[in-house]
CSV table of C-alpha atoms (C1' of nucleotides) in Angstrom, one decimal:
chain,number,residue,atom,x,y,z
A,1,MET,CA,0.0,0.0,0.0
A,2,PRO,CA,1.4,3.4,-0.9
A,3,GLU,CA,2.6,5.4,2.0
A,4,GLY,CA,-0.1,7.5,3.6
A,5,GLY,CA,-2.6,5.7,1.4
A,6,HIS,CA,-2.8,8.6,-1.1
A,7,LEU,CA,0.7,8.6,-2.6
A,8,PRO,CA,1.0,6.8,-5.9
A,9,PRO,CA,3.0,3.7,-6.4
A,10,LEU,CA,6.6,4.0,-7.5
A,11,ARG,CA,6.9,2.7,-11.1
A,12,LYS,CA,6.4,5.8,-13.1
A,13,ASP,CA,4.6,4.4,-16.0
A,14,LYS,CA,1.9,3.0,-13.7
A,15,LYS,CA,1.2,6.4,-12.2
A,16,THR,CA,-1.2,7.5,-14.9
A,17,LYS,CA,-3.4,4.4,-14.3
A,18,TYR,CA,-3.3,5.0,-10.6
A,19,LEU,CA,-4.2,8.6,-11.1
A,20,ARG,CA,-7.1,7.7,-13.5
A,21,ARG,CA,-8.6,5.4,-10.9
A,22,GLN,CA,-8.1,8.1,-8.2
A,23,GLN,CA,-10.1,10.4,-10.4
A,24,GLU,CA,-12.9,7.9,-10.6
A,25,VAL,CA,-12.9,7.6,-6.8
A,26,LEU,CA,-13.0,11.3,-6.5
A,27,ASP,CA,-15.9,11.6,-9.0
A,28,ALA,CA,-17.8,9.1,-6.9
A,29,ALA,CA,-17.0,10.9,-3.7
A,30,ALA,CA,-18.1,14.2,-5.2
A,31,ALA,CA,-21.3,12.7,-6.4
A,32,VAL,CA,-22.3,11.2,-3.1
A,33,ILE,CA,-21.1,14.3,-1.1
A,34,ALA,CA,-23.1,16.6,-3.4
A,35,ARG,CA,-26.2,14.4,-2.9
A,36,LYS,CA,-26.0,13.7,0.8
A,37,GLY,CA,-23.7,16.3,2.3
A,38,TYR,CA,-20.2,15.6,3.7
A,39,HIS,CA,-21.3,14.2,7.1
A,40,GLY,CA,-24.3,12.4,5.5
A,41,ALA,CA,-22.1,10.7,3.0
A,42,SER,CA,-20.4,7.7,4.6
A,43,THR,CA,-17.3,6.1,3.1
A,44,THR,CA,-19.5,3.0,2.7
A,45,ASP,CA,-21.9,5.1,0.5
A,46,ILE,CA,-19.0,6.3,-1.6
A,47,ALA,CA,-17.6,2.8,-2.0
A,48,GLY,CA,-21.1,1.6,-2.9
A,49,GLU,CA,-21.2,4.2,-5.7
A,50,LEU,CA,-18.1,2.7,-7.1
A,51,GLY,CA,-19.1,-0.9,-6.4
A,52,VAL,CA,-16.1,-1.6,-4.3
A,53,ALA,CA,-15.5,-2.4,-0.6
A,54,GLN,CA,-15.2,0.5,1.8
A,55,PRO,CA,-11.5,0.1,2.8
A,56,SER,CA,-10.5,0.1,-0.9
A,57,LEU,CA,-11.0,3.9,-0.9
A,58,TYR,CA,-8.0,4.2,1.4
A,59,TYR,CA,-5.7,3.1,-1.3
A,60,TYR,CA,-6.4,6.4,-3.0
A,61,PHE,CA,-7.0,8.8,-0.1
A,62,ALA,CA,-5.6,8.9,3.4
A,63,SER,CA,-8.8,10.2,4.8
A,64,LYS,CA,-12.3,11.5,4.0
A,65,ASP,CA,-11.1,15.0,4.8
A,66,GLU,CA,-8.3,14.7,2.2
A,67,ALA,CA,-10.8,13.7,-0.5
A,68,LEU,CA,-13.0,16.7,0.4
A,69,GLU,CA,-9.9,18.9,0.1
A,70,GLU,CA,-9.2,17.6,-3.3
A,71,ILE,CA,-12.8,18.0,-4.4
A,72,CYS,CA,-12.8,21.6,-3.3
A,73,ARG,CA,-9.5,22.2,-5.1
A,74,ILE,CA,-11.0,20.9,-8.3
A,75,GLY,CA,-14.2,22.8,-7.7
A,76,THR,CA,-12.4,26.1,-7.5
A,77,ALA,CA,-9.7,25.6,-10.0
A,78,GLY,CA,-9.2,28.4,-12.5
A,79,TYR,CA,-11.9,30.8,-11.3
A,80,LEU,CA,-9.5,33.5,-10.3
A,81,GLU,CA,-7.4,33.1,-13.5
A,82,ARG,CA,-10.4,33.2,-15.8
A,83,LEU,CA,-11.8,36.3,-14.1
A,84,GLN,CA,-8.4,38.0,-14.3
A,85,ALA,CA,-8.1,37.3,-18.0
A,86,ILE,CA,-11.5,38.8,-18.6
A,87,MET,CA,-10.6,41.9,-16.7
A,88,ASP,CA,-7.3,42.2,-18.6
A,89,GLY,CA,-9.3,42.4,-21.9
A,90,THR,CA,-10.1,45.5,-23.7
A,91,GLY,CA,-13.9,45.3,-24.3
A,92,ALA,CA,-16.7,47.4,-22.9
A,93,THR,CA,-17.7,47.0,-19.3
A,94,ARG,CA,-21.0,45.4,-20.1
A,95,ASN,CA,-19.3,42.7,-22.1
A,96,LYS,CA,-16.7,42.0,-19.4
A,97,ILE,CA,-19.6,41.6,-16.9
A,98,ARG,CA,-21.4,39.2,-19.3
A,99,ASP,CA,-18.2,37.2,-19.8
A,100,ALA,CA,-17.5,37.1,-16.1
A,101,ILE,CA,-21.0,35.8,-15.4
A,102,ARG,CA,-20.7,33.2,-18.1
A,103,ALA,CA,-17.3,32.1,-17.0
A,104,HIS,CA,-18.5,31.7,-13.4
A,105,ILE,CA,-21.5,29.6,-14.3
A,106,GLU,CA,-19.7,27.3,-16.7
A,107,PRO,CA,-18.1,25.0,-14.1
A,108,VAL,CA,-21.3,25.1,-12.1
A,109,ARG,CA,-22.7,23.3,-15.1
A,110,THR,CA,-19.8,21.2,-16.3
A,111,ILE,CA,-18.6,19.8,-13.0
A,112,PRO,CA,-21.7,20.3,-10.8
A,113,ASN,CA,-20.8,17.8,-8.1
A,114,TYR,CA,-17.4,19.3,-7.5
A,115,VAL,CA,-18.8,22.9,-7.4
A,116,LYS,CA,-21.7,21.9,-5.3
A,117,SER,CA,-19.6,20.0,-2.8
A,118,PHE,CA,-17.2,23.0,-2.6
A,119,GLN,CA,-20.1,25.5,-2.1
A,120,ARG,CA,-21.9,23.6,0.5
A,121,GLU,CA,-19.4,21.4,2.3
A,122,ARG,CA,-16.2,23.4,2.4
A,123,ARG,CA,-17.0,24.6,5.9
A,124,TYR,CA,-16.3,21.0,7.1
A,125,LEU,CA,-12.7,21.2,5.9
A,126,PRO,CA,-9.9,21.1,8.4
A,127,SER,CA,-9.3,24.7,9.5
A,128,GLU,CA,-6.1,25.4,7.7
A,129,ARG,CA,-7.4,24.4,4.3
A,130,ARG,CA,-10.7,26.1,5.1
A,131,HIS,CA,-9.0,29.4,5.8
A,132,GLU,CA,-6.8,29.0,2.7
A,133,LEU,CA,-9.9,28.6,0.6
A,134,GLY,CA,-11.5,31.5,2.4
A,135,ARG,CA,-8.7,33.7,1.2
A,136,LEU,CA,-9.0,32.5,-2.3
A,137,ILE,CA,-12.7,33.3,-2.3
A,138,GLY,CA,-12.0,36.7,-0.8
A,139,GLU,CA,-9.6,37.5,-3.6
A,140,TYR,CA,-12.2,36.4,-6.2
A,141,ASP,CA,-14.9,38.6,-4.5
A,142,LYS,CA,-12.5,41.5,-4.5
A,143,LEU,CA,-11.7,41.1,-8.2
A,144,PHE,CA,-15.3,40.9,-9.1
A,145,ARG,CA,-16.0,44.0,-7.1
A,146,LEU,CA,-13.1,45.7,-8.9
A,147,LEU,CA,-14.6,44.9,-12.2
A,148,LEU,CA,-17.8,46.8,-11.2
A,149,GLU,CA,-15.8,49.6,-9.7
A,150,CYS,CA,-13.9,50.0,-12.9
A,151,GLY,CA,-17.2,50.2,-14.7
A,152,VAL,CA,-18.3,53.0,-12.4
A,153,SER,CA,-15.1,54.9,-12.8
A,154,ALA,CA,-15.4,54.6,-16.6
A,155,GLY,CA,-18.9,56.0,-16.5
A,156,ASP,CA,-20.5,52.8,-17.7
A,157,LEU,CA,-22.3,52.0,-14.4
A,158,LYS,CA,-24.3,54.1,-12.1
A,159,PRO,CA,-22.0,56.1,-9.8
A,160,ASP,CA,-24.1,55.2,-6.7
A,161,LEU,CA,-23.9,51.4,-7.3
A,162,ASP,CA,-22.9,49.5,-4.2
A,163,CYS,CA,-20.2,47.5,-5.9
A,164,GLU,CA,-19.5,45.2,-3.0
A,165,LEU,CA,-23.1,44.1,-2.6
A,166,ALA,CA,-23.7,43.9,-6.3
A,167,ALA,CA,-20.7,41.7,-6.8
A,168,PHE,CA,-21.7,39.5,-4.0
A,169,MET,CA,-25.2,39.2,-5.4
A,170,LEU,CA,-24.0,38.4,-8.9
A,171,ILE,CA,-21.8,35.7,-7.6
A,172,THR,CA,-24.7,34.3,-5.5
A,173,GLN,CA,-26.9,34.2,-8.6
A,174,CYS,CA,-24.2,32.4,-10.6
A,175,ASN,CA,-23.7,29.8,-7.9
A,176,ALA,CA,-27.5,29.3,-7.8
A,177,ALA,CA,-27.6,28.7,-11.6
A,178,GLN,CA,-27.3,25.0,-11.0
A,179,TYR,CA,-30.7,24.9,-9.4
A,180,CYS,CA,-32.6,26.5,-12.2
A,181,VAL,CA,-35.6,24.4,-13.3
A,182,GLY,CA,-37.1,26.4,-16.2
A,183,ASP,CA,-37.8,25.3,-19.8
A,184,ASP,CA,-34.5,26.3,-21.3
A,185,VAL,CA,-31.8,26.4,-18.7
A,186,SER,CA,-28.8,26.4,-21.0
A,187,LEU,CA,-25.6,28.1,-19.9
A,188,ASP,CA,-26.1,30.7,-22.5
A,189,ARG,CA,-29.6,31.6,-21.8
A,190,THR,CA,-29.1,31.6,-18.0
A,191,SER,CA,-26.0,33.8,-18.0
A,192,THR,CA,-27.6,36.2,-20.5
A,193,ALA,CA,-30.7,36.5,-18.5
A,194,ILE,CA,-28.8,37.3,-15.3
A,195,ALA,CA,-26.6,39.8,-17.1
A,196,ASP,CA,-29.5,41.5,-18.8
A,197,VAL,CA,-31.4,42.1,-15.6
A,198,PHE,CA,-28.3,43.2,-13.8
A,199,LEU,CA,-27.3,45.7,-16.5
A,200,THR,CA,-30.6,47.1,-17.6
A,201,GLY,CA,-33.1,46.2,-15.0
A,202,ALA,CA,-36.5,44.7,-15.2
A,203,GLU,CA,-38.5,47.9,-15.4
A,204,LEU,CA,-39.5,49.5,-18.7
B,1,MET,CA,-41.7,11.4,31.0
B,2,PRO,CA,-44.4,12.6,28.7
B,3,GLU,CA,-45.5,10.1,26.1
B,4,GLY,CA,-43.4,10.2,23.0
B,5,GLY,CA,-41.0,12.5,24.7
B,6,HIS,CA,-42.4,15.6,23.0
B,7,LEU,CA,-45.9,15.7,24.3
B,8,PRO,CA,-46.4,18.2,27.1
B,9,PRO,CA,-47.3,17.2,30.6
B,10,LEU,CA,-50.9,17.1,31.6
B,11,ARG,CA,-51.6,19.9,34.1
B,12,LYS,CA,-52.7,22.7,31.8
B,13,ASP,CA,-51.2,25.6,33.7
B,14,LYS,CA,-47.7,24.0,33.5
B,15,LYS,CA,-47.9,23.7,29.8
B,16,THR,CA,-46.6,27.3,29.1
B,17,LYS,CA,-43.5,26.6,31.2
B,18,TYR,CA,-42.8,23.4,29.4
B,19,LEU,CA,-43.3,25.1,26.0
B,20,ARG,CA,-41.0,28.0,27.0
B,21,ARG,CA,-38.3,25.5,27.8
B,22,GLN,CA,-39.0,23.6,24.6
B,23,GLN,CA,-38.4,26.8,22.8
B,24,GLU,CA,-35.1,27.3,24.5
B,25,VAL,CA,-34.1,23.8,23.5
B,26,LEU,CA,-35.2,24.6,19.9
B,27,ASP,CA,-33.2,27.8,19.9
B,28,ALA,CA,-30.1,25.9,21.0
B,29,ALA,CA,-30.7,23.2,18.4
B,30,ALA,CA,-31.2,25.8,15.6
B,31,ALA,CA,-28.0,27.6,16.7
B,32,VAL,CA,-25.8,24.4,16.6
B,33,ILE,CA,-27.4,23.1,13.5
B,34,ALA,CA,-26.9,26.4,11.7
B,35,ARG,CA,-23.3,26.4,12.7
B,36,LYS,CA,-22.3,22.7,12.2
B,37,GLY,CA,-25.0,21.3,9.9
B,38,TYR,CA,-27.6,18.7,10.7
B,39,HIS,CA,-25.3,15.7,10.6
B,40,GLY,CA,-22.4,17.6,12.1
B,41,ALA,CA,-24.4,18.7,15.0
B,42,SER,CA,-24.6,15.9,17.6
B,43,THR,CA,-27.3,15.8,20.3
B,44,THR,CA,-24.4,16.1,22.7
B,45,ASP,CA,-23.4,19.4,21.0
B,46,ILE,CA,-26.9,20.7,21.3
B,47,ALA,CA,-27.1,19.7,25.0
B,48,GLY,CA,-23.8,21.4,25.6
B,49,GLU,CA,-25.1,24.6,24.1
B,50,LEU,CA,-27.8,24.5,26.8
B,51,GLY,CA,-25.6,23.2,29.6
B,52,VAL,CA,-27.6,20.1,30.2
B,53,ALA,CA,-26.9,16.3,29.7
B,54,GLN,CA,-27.6,14.8,26.3
B,55,PRO,CA,-30.6,12.7,27.2
B,56,SER,CA,-32.4,15.7,28.7
B,57,LEU,CA,-33.2,16.8,25.2
B,58,TYR,CA,-35.5,13.8,24.8
B,59,TYR,CA,-37.9,15.2,27.3
B,60,TYR,CA,-38.8,17.8,24.8
B,61,PHE,CA,-38.3,16.1,21.4
B,62,ALA,CA,-38.9,12.5,20.4
B,63,SER,CA,-35.9,12.6,18.0
B,64,LYS,CA,-33.4,14.8,16.3
B,65,ASP,CA,-35.5,14.6,13.1
B,66,GLU,CA,-38.5,16.0,14.9
B,67,ALA,CA,-36.5,18.9,16.2
B,68,LEU,CA,-35.3,19.7,12.6
B,69,GLU,CA,-38.9,19.5,11.4
B,70,GLU,CA,-40.0,22.0,14.0
B,71,ILE,CA,-37.1,24.3,13.2
B,72,CYS,CA,-38.0,24.2,9.5
B,73,ARG,CA,-41.6,24.9,10.4
B,74,ILE,CA,-40.6,28.1,12.3
B,75,GLY,CA,-38.1,29.1,9.7
B,76,THR,CA,-40.8,29.1,7.0
B,77,ALA,CA,-43.7,30.4,9.0
B,78,GLY,CA,-45.6,33.2,7.5
B,79,TYR,CA,-43.7,33.6,4.2
B,80,LEU,CA,-46.6,32.6,2.0
B,81,GLU,CA,-49.1,34.7,3.9
B,82,ARG,CA,-46.9,37.8,3.9
B,83,LEU,CA,-46.3,37.6,0.2
B,84,GLN,CA,-50.0,37.1,-0.5
B,85,ALA,CA,-50.9,40.1,1.5
B,86,ILE,CA,-48.4,42.2,-0.4
B,87,MET,CA,-49.8,41.0,-3.7
B,88,ASP,CA,-53.3,41.8,-2.6
B,89,GLY,CA,-52.4,45.4,-2.0
B,90,THR,CA,-53.1,48.2,-4.5
B,91,GLY,CA,-49.7,49.9,-4.9
B,92,ALA,CA,-47.5,50.1,-7.9
B,93,THR,CA,-45.6,47.0,-9.1
B,94,ARG,CA,-42.3,48.4,-8.1
B,95,ASN,CA,-43.4,49.0,-4.6
B,96,LYS,CA,-44.9,45.5,-4.3
B,97,ILE,CA,-41.6,44.1,-5.4
B,98,ARG,CA,-39.7,46.2,-2.9
B,99,ASP,CA,-42.0,45.1,-0.2
B,100,ALA,CA,-41.7,41.4,-1.2
B,101,ILE,CA,-38.0,41.6,-1.1
B,102,ARG,CA,-38.0,43.3,2.3
B,103,ALA,CA,-40.5,40.9,3.7
B,104,HIS,CA,-38.4,37.9,2.6
B,105,ILE,CA,-35.2,39.2,4.0
B,106,GLU,CA,-36.7,40.2,7.4
B,107,PRO,CA,-36.8,36.6,9.0
B,108,VAL,CA,-33.4,36.0,7.4
B,109,ARG,CA,-32.2,38.7,9.8
B,110,THR,CA,-34.5,38.3,12.8
B,111,ILE,CA,-34.3,34.5,13.2
B,112,PRO,CA,-31.2,33.6,11.2
B,113,ASN,CA,-30.6,30.3,12.8
B,114,TYR,CA,-34.0,29.0,12.0
B,115,VAL,CA,-33.9,30.3,8.4
B,116,LYS,CA,-30.4,29.1,7.8
B,117,SER,CA,-31.2,25.6,9.2
B,118,PHE,CA,-34.2,25.5,7.0
B,119,GLN,CA,-32.3,26.6,3.9
B,120,ARG,CA,-29.4,24.3,4.2
B,121,GLU,CA,-30.6,21.3,6.2
B,122,ARG,CA,-34.1,20.7,5.1
B,123,ARG,CA,-32.9,18.0,2.6
B,124,TYR,CA,-32.2,15.8,5.6
B,125,LEU,CA,-35.8,15.8,6.8
B,126,PRO,CA,-37.7,12.5,6.6
B,127,SER,CA,-39.1,12.3,3.1
B,128,GLU,CA,-42.7,13.0,3.9
B,129,ARG,CA,-42.0,16.3,5.6
B,130,ARG,CA,-39.4,17.2,3.0
B,131,HIS,CA,-41.9,16.8,0.2
B,132,GLU,CA,-44.5,18.8,2.2
B,133,LEU,CA,-41.9,21.6,2.5
B,134,GLY,CA,-41.1,21.3,-1.1
B,135,ARG,CA,-44.7,21.9,-2.1
B,136,LEU,CA,-44.8,25.0,0.2
B,137,ILE,CA,-41.6,26.4,-1.4
B,138,GLY,CA,-43.1,25.7,-4.8
B,139,GLU,CA,-46.2,27.7,-4.0
B,140,TYR,CA,-44.0,30.6,-2.8
B,141,ASP,CA,-41.9,30.5,-5.9
B,142,LYS,CA,-45.0,30.5,-8.1
B,143,LEU,CA,-46.5,33.4,-6.2
B,144,PHE,CA,-43.3,35.4,-6.5
B,145,ARG,CA,-43.3,34.7,-10.2
B,146,LEU,CA,-46.9,35.7,-10.5
B,147,LEU,CA,-46.0,39.0,-8.9
B,148,LEU,CA,-43.5,39.7,-11.7
B,149,GLU,CA,-45.9,38.4,-14.4
B,150,CYS,CA,-48.6,40.8,-13.2
B,151,GLY,CA,-46.0,43.6,-13.5
B,152,VAL,CA,-45.3,42.5,-17.1
B,153,SER,CA,-49.1,42.4,-17.9
B,154,ALA,CA,-49.6,45.8,-16.4
B,155,GLY,CA,-46.8,47.2,-18.6
B,156,ASP,CA,-44.6,48.0,-15.6
B,157,LEU,CA,-41.9,45.4,-16.4
B,158,LYS,CA,-40.2,44.5,-19.7
B,159,PRO,CA,-42.4,42.2,-21.8
B,160,ASP,CA,-39.5,39.8,-22.4
B,161,LEU,CA,-38.6,39.4,-18.8
B,162,ASP,CA,-38.1,35.7,-17.8
B,163,CYS,CA,-40.3,35.9,-14.8
B,164,GLU,CA,-39.5,32.3,-13.6
B,165,LEU,CA,-35.8,32.9,-13.6
B,166,ALA,CA,-36.0,36.4,-12.3
B,167,ALA,CA,-38.2,35.3,-9.3
B,168,PHE,CA,-35.8,32.5,-8.6
B,169,MET,CA,-32.8,34.8,-8.6
B,170,LEU,CA,-34.6,37.4,-6.5
B,171,ILE,CA,-35.4,34.8,-3.9
B,172,THR,CA,-31.8,33.5,-4.1
B,173,GLN,CA,-30.5,37.0,-3.4
B,174,CYS,CA,-32.8,37.5,-0.4
B,175,ASN,CA,-31.7,34.2,1.1
B,176,ALA,CA,-28.1,35.2,0.7
B,177,ALA,CA,-28.7,38.5,2.4
B,178,GLN,CA,-27.7,36.9,5.7
B,179,TYR,CA,-24.1,36.5,4.5
B,180,CYS,CA,-23.5,40.1,3.5
B,181,VAL,CA,-20.4,41.6,5.1
B,182,GLY,CA,-20.3,45.2,3.9
B,183,ASP,CA,-20.2,48.4,5.9
B,184,ASP,CA,-23.9,49.0,6.4
B,185,VAL,CA,-25.8,45.7,6.0
B,186,SER,CA,-29.1,46.8,7.6
B,187,LEU,CA,-32.2,45.2,6.4
B,188,ASP,CA,-33.4,48.5,4.8
B,189,ARG,CA,-30.3,49.1,2.9
B,190,THR,CA,-29.8,45.6,1.7
B,191,SER,CA,-33.4,45.2,0.5
B,192,THR,CA,-33.3,48.6,-1.2
B,193,ALA,CA,-30.1,47.8,-3.0
B,194,ILE,CA,-31.3,44.5,-4.3
B,195,ALA,CA,-34.6,46.1,-5.5
B,196,ASP,CA,-32.9,49.0,-7.1
B,197,VAL,CA,-30.6,46.9,-9.2
B,198,PHE,CA,-33.4,44.6,-10.1
B,199,LEU,CA,-35.8,47.3,-11.2
B,200,THR,CA,-33.5,49.8,-12.9
B,201,GLY,CA,-30.3,47.9,-13.5
B,202,ALA,CA,-26.7,48.9,-12.9
B,203,GLU,CA,-26.0,50.6,-16.2
B,204,LEU,CA,-26.3,54.3,-16.8
C,1,DT,C1',-42.9,19.6,55.7
C,2,DT,C1',-44.3,16.3,52.8
C,3,DA,C1',-46.5,13.9,48.7
C,4,DG,C1',-46.8,14.0,44.1
C,5,DA,C1',-45.5,15.9,39.7
C,6,DA,C1',-42.1,17.6,36.6
C,7,DT,C1',-37.4,17.7,35.1
C,8,DT,C1',-32.8,16.2,34.7
C,9,DC,C1',-29.3,12.8,35.3
C,10,DT,C1',-26.3,8.4,35.1
C,11,DA,C1',-25.6,4.3,32.7
C,12,DT,C1',-25.8,2.0,28.7
C,13,DA,C1',-27.7,-0.6,24.6
C,14,DG,C1',-27.2,-0.9,19.9
C,15,DA,C1',-26.1,0.9,15.5
C,16,DT,C1',-22.9,3.4,12.6
C,17,DT,C1',-18.6,5.6,11.4
C,18,DT,C1',-13.6,6.2,10.1
C,19,DA,C1',-9.6,4.0,9.6
C,20,DT,C1',-6.0,0.0,10.0
C,21,DT,C1',-4.1,-4.6,9.2
C,22,DG,C1',-2.8,-8.3,6.8
C,23,DA,C1',-4.3,-11.6,3.4
C,24,DA,C1',-6.3,-12.6,-1.1
C,25,DA,C1',-7.0,-11.5,-5.8
C,26,DA,C1',-5.8,-9.3,-10.0
C,27,DT,C1',-2.4,-7.6,-13.0
C,28,DA,C1',1.9,-6.9,-15.1
C,29,DT,C1',6.6,-8.6,-16.1
C,30,DA,C1',10.2,-11.6,-16.9
D,1,DT,C1',4.4,-20.2,-16.7
D,2,DA,C1',6.5,-18.2,-12.7
D,3,DT,C1',7.4,-14.1,-10.0
D,4,DA,C1',6.8,-9.5,-8.5
D,5,DT,C1',3.8,-5.7,-8.2
D,6,DT,C1',-0.5,-3.5,-7.8
D,7,DT,C1',-5.1,-3.4,-6.2
D,8,DT,C1',-8.9,-5.0,-3.5
D,9,DC,C1',-11.1,-7.3,0.3
D,10,DA,C1',-12.5,-9.5,4.9
D,11,DA,C1',-12.1,-8.7,9.6
D,12,DT,C1',-12.0,-5.6,13.1
D,13,DA,C1',-10.5,-1.9,16.4
D,14,DA,C1',-11.9,2.3,18.4
D,15,DA,C1',-14.6,6.2,18.6
D,16,DT,C1',-19.0,8.3,18.2
D,17,DC,C1',-24.0,8.7,17.7
D,18,DT,C1',-29.0,8.3,18.8
D,19,DA,C1',-32.2,6.8,21.9
D,20,DT,C1',-34.0,4.4,26.1
D,21,DA,C1',-34.6,3.0,31.0
D,22,DG,C1',-34.8,4.0,35.4
D,23,DA,C1',-32.9,6.5,39.3
D,24,DA,C1',-32.1,11.0,41.3
D,25,DT,C1',-33.2,15.6,41.8
D,26,DT,C1',-36.0,19.7,41.7
D,27,DC,C1',-40.2,22.0,41.8
D,28,DT,C1',-45.1,22.7,43.3
D,29,DA,C1',-48.8,22.8,46.3
D,30,DA,C1',-51.4,21.2,50.1
DNA sequence: TTAGAATTCTATAGATTTATTGAAAATATA
DNA sequence: TATATTTTCAATAAATCTATAGAATTCTAA
């Protein structure tokens, strides 16, 4: 058994196979945790999802905590970089906001179990990792807020806009986009609808 | 011990004292469950919050499930009625929307532990009660959507507004209002800010 | 002050959980 | 095929959880 349970075996050409299986285990864990919550999802449940015995999981992860850490890492990967890239662009404020909304919602749709587990279960992480994630989220919130503040400075958005609150509410709406139940809930239509209301309002 | 653990004693004048204590137990349970989640909150944790021994709780509730049911009942009480009353009023659409937002956020601020426990932990209810709550939420969503649709019909809101999505996103923002962290996060200011952006948008 | 009612406690049963150990099975390699 | 490596499993330890039973305590009222 690999040291610590989560370290891969030694032969280098076998690593990829090990890592592929580890990914499958992680997918199963994310699915069960998204469905039943971290404490509601037993390791027996996760093993059942995979069709293996419960101790087999420990060949790939040292602990349930560690699996949640990895799930959260995947669920948050790239967010900051994508938003930064959008802000570095040259388009109009409204298009940057549209792009930011779209970029945020995309993983919510493509890897919903990872994002959902991150959103709802990250508070059960060990404190060090939890605080680390908190800092990352704080940076993202700040960057999103900066996007709006730049729009205000440029004269594209209302000068009295509460950018902190507005950024928070936009992020909240993007996170909730996975729970939409309407007729056409495609990524495109959902992100466009959120952006439209945010930019131009609902009133005539 | 009262039959079933949760039924009050017989002498009628003692009932109020029993019910008061039951409320204290419920407050403690709501606080711990809001903080640690339903499965993360052990009955020992809840008893510790009250400073009593763990089995003492069972004098007031037959089970942990039952306590969660009661917490969810309190956390959702009055929502439908308040929204209905607002819709029955005669004011302009924009003011009804403002009132609806304000009314939704108020319990989020006044009884946060109950609302938070309801929002995040209701999925762990026994299935019958969970579906019952689901129907209640569905009615509320539908009523909120109707409010917007009436606005569209009256010519107060844009004819192409996606009322289902917009209602869902408004409710989502109200529910998230408990997590605001800005300078002035009063009920008034938060609800006004949400309504302003929704009605008139962020763009100049 | 004492009898009865109401409330809380100690002790514990019984189920479930995470994680470990060492053996068995499966797979790859020579 | 035989050997070594990788992967999985059965068995189980140890901790924790919900809930119960019955005793002890506290409160109330005559």
